[in-house]
Amino acid sequence: MSEPLPLPAIHASHAGTWLRDSNGSTRGCSKGEAVMAAADTPLLLLNAPLVANRLGYPDLSGLDLLELFAFVRPARFCVPTPKGLAEALDLAVPDSDDEVPLLLQLAAARMMEICESTDWAERDGAWSTLQSLARLRWPWAQVLAPHVKRPERAEKWLFSRLPEWEEAPERAQPQQVALDELAVEGHLERLTGEGAEKREGQRLFARGAGSVFAPRAEDKRPHVLLAQAGTGIGKTLGYLAPASLWAERSGGTVWVSTYTKNLQRQLRRESTRAWPERRADGSRPVVVRKGRENYLCLLNLEDALQGGFSGRPAILAQLVARWAAYSQDGDMIGGDLPGWLGTLFRKRGIAALTDQRGECVYAGCPHYRKCFIERSARASAQADLVIANHALVMVNAARGRDHAQRPTRIVFDEGHHVFDAADSTFSAALTGQETIELRRWIVGPERGNRGRRRGLAARLADIASYDEAGGEAIEAAVAAAQDLPSDGWLVRLADGTPMGPLEALLAQVRATTYARDESGQEAGYGIETETASLPGELVEAAGTAAQALAAIRTPLMKLAGRLEAVMADAPDWLDGQGRARIEGARHSLAWRIDLLAAWEALLSRLGGPADPDFVDWLAVDRNDAREFDIGLHRHWVDPMKPFAHTVLEPAHGVMLTSATLTDRGEEGPDWPHAVARSGATHIEIAPRTSQSDSPFDYANRAEVLIVTDIRRGDIAGLAGAYARLIEASDGGVLGLFTAIRRMRAVHGRIADRLARAGLPLYAQHVDPIDTGTLTDIFRDDPRASLLGTDALRDGVDVPGRSLRCADEPGGAKGHDDRIIRARLAQAFGRLIRTREDAGHFVVLSSAFPSRFLSAFPDGTPVIRLTLAEALQRVAHGVHAVTGSETESA
Ligand code: SF4
């Protein structure tokens, strides 16, 4: 093994700070000393923002091992902790904090060694990137330079290395086949494998799932199945069995839609039982498909590499380019780009490299044939199984570019999230951020913005010069878009100097929202108010703003008409690529026209009677008292209505499945409510329902402990209880809070004490780490505990939500109860994942009403007791504990 790299190293945890000098001695030191040492010379450290946070010195920089890892091992997984780094590099995991600085030196040396080895898998491109990084003064560049050999032949530039996608012939329509139950069961047996334990619940579930694939009897009347399946049924293979059988026999594509990345990963794994990695022709039968905003846009990356980014973001762009060359699919959010890379650079660099604004120029882009987004769209058209998420399935159905690619057989797993996904997909928001996006899309970069992003005029320059009417429409749209908000709008609103009719409207929205706020502004989070009885000035401003929006929409509609005409009678110079680009432009135009029309509709209702289908409200979005968006929001009272028409109606078979599809009130599962929430009733379909109970022995392996002696509002008591529970269970606690403020207070009081006992405690909104990575850390280290919230808001009354449940039995209270029970059931579901798991679900709130107890599976013992008694039970024979603090009850 190589010698440690002789550079000083630092490690800071909640338990203390350790410094190791280049001569090889490690000592504990004060935070002040550590900061001085870091100012003197660049230190080796792991996760600079986290160390900075622990030292209370935000400007800390140094030689971050994670940046080095991103360079040496692009597109490989690494949990960003000492343990994770050690494992990723095959080094011994340090036993205690004081061993970490040595690990950092060893890890650095190990990575230098990899760079020198002949079989470095990611050598290609490294030397050239390192030259660029040296010019950008990347701290590692000098250290690395002697270890990365100059290649004999010039390296290919990233964009020439990436493979081109192939245009495949359109897939024929699937054949109509019905699956008989025996065939489904036989297939399930093959997938679970010989000798696997036969699970009766899974067999029944699979048979039911098979019925969704039967030929449709009537147009616009899909088969709809709601299948509730308790944890441990094996529902993934339960539906993959009929899905793969149907795909094989019909030649069609099944979409499975999930809500979380975790389930996507699990599906990818399980699908290997049914499908090979590649078909004989090299294509992939299983494809993960995400929304386009998840993928790297090569054109944006090229901009960033060629001067669009400067300073630290430019370094990030180089590391992203390294990754892009080795990435499996170019997915930047939840794919093989480490989730921590973006946070190391503290800016929104990652988002700027994706195609967030729909500025794609399609075939007009020089990288079109290598584009990750285009590749994934083509791959999914040829796939047997597409793994997607709820939002994408809905967006695709609502405004997908290609009708032939719309999903017709869909399994919504984690079906309890479909309602919320529909709620956000089909809502409209007329806010400063949204309008400024539209302005950029039409006008393009303004004043000093570098880069190759282009407005409408540049994207369609050839059309403008060829077709006079088209050219005029573009000019008119660009002129009218000047009325939209522009950079600096938030400052102008705060100063009372709005510019243009839209900013004037937003200023009124802001003033009214603050005037009516009763939540206590010191909380610093978002505030909202309903649109009833609005002041005359606001209604008037809305009228003027609606006219300004109509003045943009009209020329855009005209332009869409001209593009259609040009396509219908195409000039000779318009080649295939040009046509594809115009098709792309037409598609994005249609989407913008719909958006403008939705905004106008929202404004036209202000001051008049409310539309019974919608709830509207005004909002100022804030984070730690800093405003970041202001505007009007419109949500469907029942978002399943548009869902039913855009997703269900065109489909042939749809299944919604989850362990918590129904609310479990005191009278048992509430199926009528679940059916209503599926949207099926909007297209007059009575869905089939099925119920499979969990095979787990909750009565003997889980307990719900309700601690009765922590007073409401007693933060010190709550924090003490958390610390003792974590100690009693030796880590592995997931703590859920209903308010960020309380979570921070608890974390602040106990993190140091726990760290000294070797029990790391992480927290959302405290540690500068993205939620996905926090979950990775929590899973990777059995002694780690994690605190989090299930909402980012604190103390906010959401009028939209309270208003919309007025029709429900029990009114707003009934609605809130359902939500709380659903969250409890989902949180409880994380406790027992296998037959061998055991654990406690602790509720640190004495005021926990019994009407919530039905959220837990039948037979789970529920005990009300003191903290001391709870600690005894937890200390005796559990493997995992979930502490949950619910005060909203
Ligand atoms: S085709 Fe569009 S998304 Fe793809 S690289 Fe080009 S501009 Fe970006």
CSV table of N, CA and C in Angstrom, one decimal, residues 431-433 435 485-511 514 619-620 627-631:
chain,number,residue,atom,x,y,z
A,431,THR,N,-45.9,33.6,-11.5
A,431,THR,CA,-45.0,34.2,-10.5
A,431,THR,C,-43.9,34.9,-11.2
A,432,GLY,N,-43.1,35.6,-10.4
A,432,GLY,CA,-42.0,36.3,-11.0
A,432,GLY,C,-41.0,35.4,-11.7
A,433,GLN,N,-40.7,34.3,-11.0
A,433,GLN,CA,-39.7,33.4,-11.6
A,433,GLN,C,-40.2,32.8,-12.9
A,435,THR,N,-42.5,34.0,-15.0
A,435,THR,CA,-42.6,35.0,-16.1
A,435,THR,C,-41.2,35.4,-16.6
A,485,PRO,N,-41.5,40.7,-16.3
A,485,PRO,CA,-40.5,41.0,-15.4
A,485,PRO,C,-39.1,40.7,-15.9
A,486,SER,N,-38.1,41.5,-15.5
A,486,SER,CA,-36.7,41.2,-15.9
A,486,SER,C,-35.8,41.2,-14.7
A,487,ASP,N,-34.5,40.9,-14.9
A,487,ASP,CA,-33.6,40.7,-13.8
A,487,ASP,C,-33.7,41.9,-12.8
A,488,GLY,N,-33.6,41.6,-11.6
A,488,GLY,CA,-33.6,42.6,-10.5
A,488,GLY,C,-35.1,42.9,-10.1
A,489,TRP,N,-36.0,42.1,-10.5
A,489,TRP,CA,-37.4,42.4,-10.2
A,489,TRP,C,-37.7,42.4,-8.7
A,490,LEU,N,-37.1,41.4,-8.0
A,490,LEU,CA,-37.4,41.3,-6.6
A,490,LEU,C,-36.9,42.5,-5.8
A,491,VAL,N,-35.8,43.1,-6.2
A,491,VAL,CA,-35.2,44.3,-5.6
A,491,VAL,C,-36.2,45.4,-5.8
A,492,ARG,N,-36.6,45.5,-7.1
A,492,ARG,CA,-37.5,46.6,-7.5
A,492,ARG,C,-38.8,46.5,-6.7
A,493,LEU,N,-39.3,45.3,-6.5
A,493,LEU,CA,-40.6,45.2,-5.8
A,493,LEU,C,-40.4,45.6,-4.3
A,494,ALA,N,-39.3,45.2,-3.8
A,494,ALA,CA,-39.0,45.5,-2.3
A,494,ALA,C,-38.9,47.0,-2.2
A,495,ASP,N,-38.3,47.7,-3.2
A,495,ASP,CA,-38.1,49.1,-3.2
A,495,ASP,C,-39.4,49.9,-3.6
A,496,GLY,N,-40.4,49.2,-4.0
A,496,GLY,CA,-41.6,49.9,-4.4
A,496,GLY,C,-41.5,50.6,-5.8
A,497,THR,N,-40.5,50.1,-6.7
A,497,THR,CA,-40.4,50.7,-8.0
A,497,THR,C,-40.5,49.6,-9.1
A,498,PRO,N,-41.7,49.0,-9.1
A,498,PRO,CA,-41.9,47.9,-10.2
A,498,PRO,C,-41.9,48.5,-11.6
A,499,MET,N,-41.4,47.7,-12.5
A,499,MET,CA,-41.3,48.2,-13.9
A,499,MET,C,-42.3,47.3,-14.8
A,500,GLY,N,-43.2,47.9,-15.5
A,500,GLY,CA,-44.1,47.2,-16.4
A,500,GLY,C,-45.3,46.6,-15.7
A,501,PRO,N,-46.3,46.2,-16.4
A,501,PRO,CA,-47.6,45.7,-15.9
A,501,PRO,C,-47.5,44.5,-15.0
A,502,LEU,N,-46.6,43.5,-15.4
A,502,LEU,CA,-46.5,42.3,-14.6
A,502,LEU,C,-45.9,42.6,-13.2
A,503,GLU,N,-44.8,43.3,-13.2
A,503,GLU,CA,-44.1,43.6,-12.0
A,503,GLU,C,-45.1,44.5,-11.1
A,504,ALA,N,-45.9,45.3,-11.7
A,504,ALA,CA,-46.9,46.1,-11.0
A,504,ALA,C,-47.9,45.2,-10.3
A,505,LEU,N,-48.3,44.2,-11.0
A,505,LEU,CA,-49.2,43.2,-10.4
A,505,LEU,C,-48.6,42.5,-9.3
A,506,LEU,N,-47.4,42.0,-9.5
A,506,LEU,CA,-46.7,41.3,-8.4
A,506,LEU,C,-46.5,42.1,-7.2
A,507,ALA,N,-46.2,43.4,-7.4
A,507,ALA,CA,-46.1,44.3,-6.2
A,507,ALA,C,-47.4,44.4,-5.4
A,508,GLN,N,-48.5,44.4,-6.1
A,508,GLN,CA,-49.8,44.4,-5.4
A,508,GLN,C,-50.0,43.0,-4.7
A,509,VAL,N,-49.6,42.0,-5.4
A,509,VAL,CA,-49.8,40.6,-4.7
A,509,VAL,C,-48.9,40.6,-3.4
A,510,ARG,N,-47.7,41.1,-3.5
A,510,ARG,CA,-46.8,41.1,-2.4
A,510,ARG,C,-47.5,41.9,-1.2
A,511,ALA,N,-47.9,43.2,-1.6
A,511,ALA,CA,-48.5,44.0,-0.5
A,511,ALA,C,-49.7,43.4,0.1
A,514,TYR,N,-48.7,40.4,2.5
A,514,TYR,CA,-48.2,40.8,3.8
A,514,TYR,C,-49.2,41.4,4.6
A,619,ALA,N,-49.1,34.2,-3.1
A,619,ALA,CA,-48.1,33.7,-2.2
A,619,ALA,C,-46.8,34.5,-2.3
A,620,VAL,N,-46.1,34.7,-1.2
A,620,VAL,CA,-44.7,35.2,-1.2
A,620,VAL,C,-43.9,34.0,-0.7
A,627,GLU,N,-36.9,36.6,0.4
A,627,GLU,CA,-38.0,36.4,-0.6
A,627,GLU,C,-37.3,35.8,-1.8
A,628,PHE,N,-37.9,34.8,-2.4
A,628,PHE,CA,-37.3,34.3,-3.7
A,628,PHE,C,-38.4,34.2,-4.8
A,629,ASP,N,-39.6,34.2,-4.5
A,629,ASP,CA,-40.6,34.3,-5.6
A,629,ASP,C,-41.9,34.9,-5.0
A,630,ILE,N,-42.7,35.5,-5.9
A,630,ILE,CA,-44.0,36.1,-5.5
A,630,ILE,C,-44.9,35.8,-6.7
A,631,GLY,N,-46.2,35.5,-6.3
A,631,GLY,CA,-47.1,35.3,-7.4
A,631,GLY,C,-48.4,34.8,-7.1
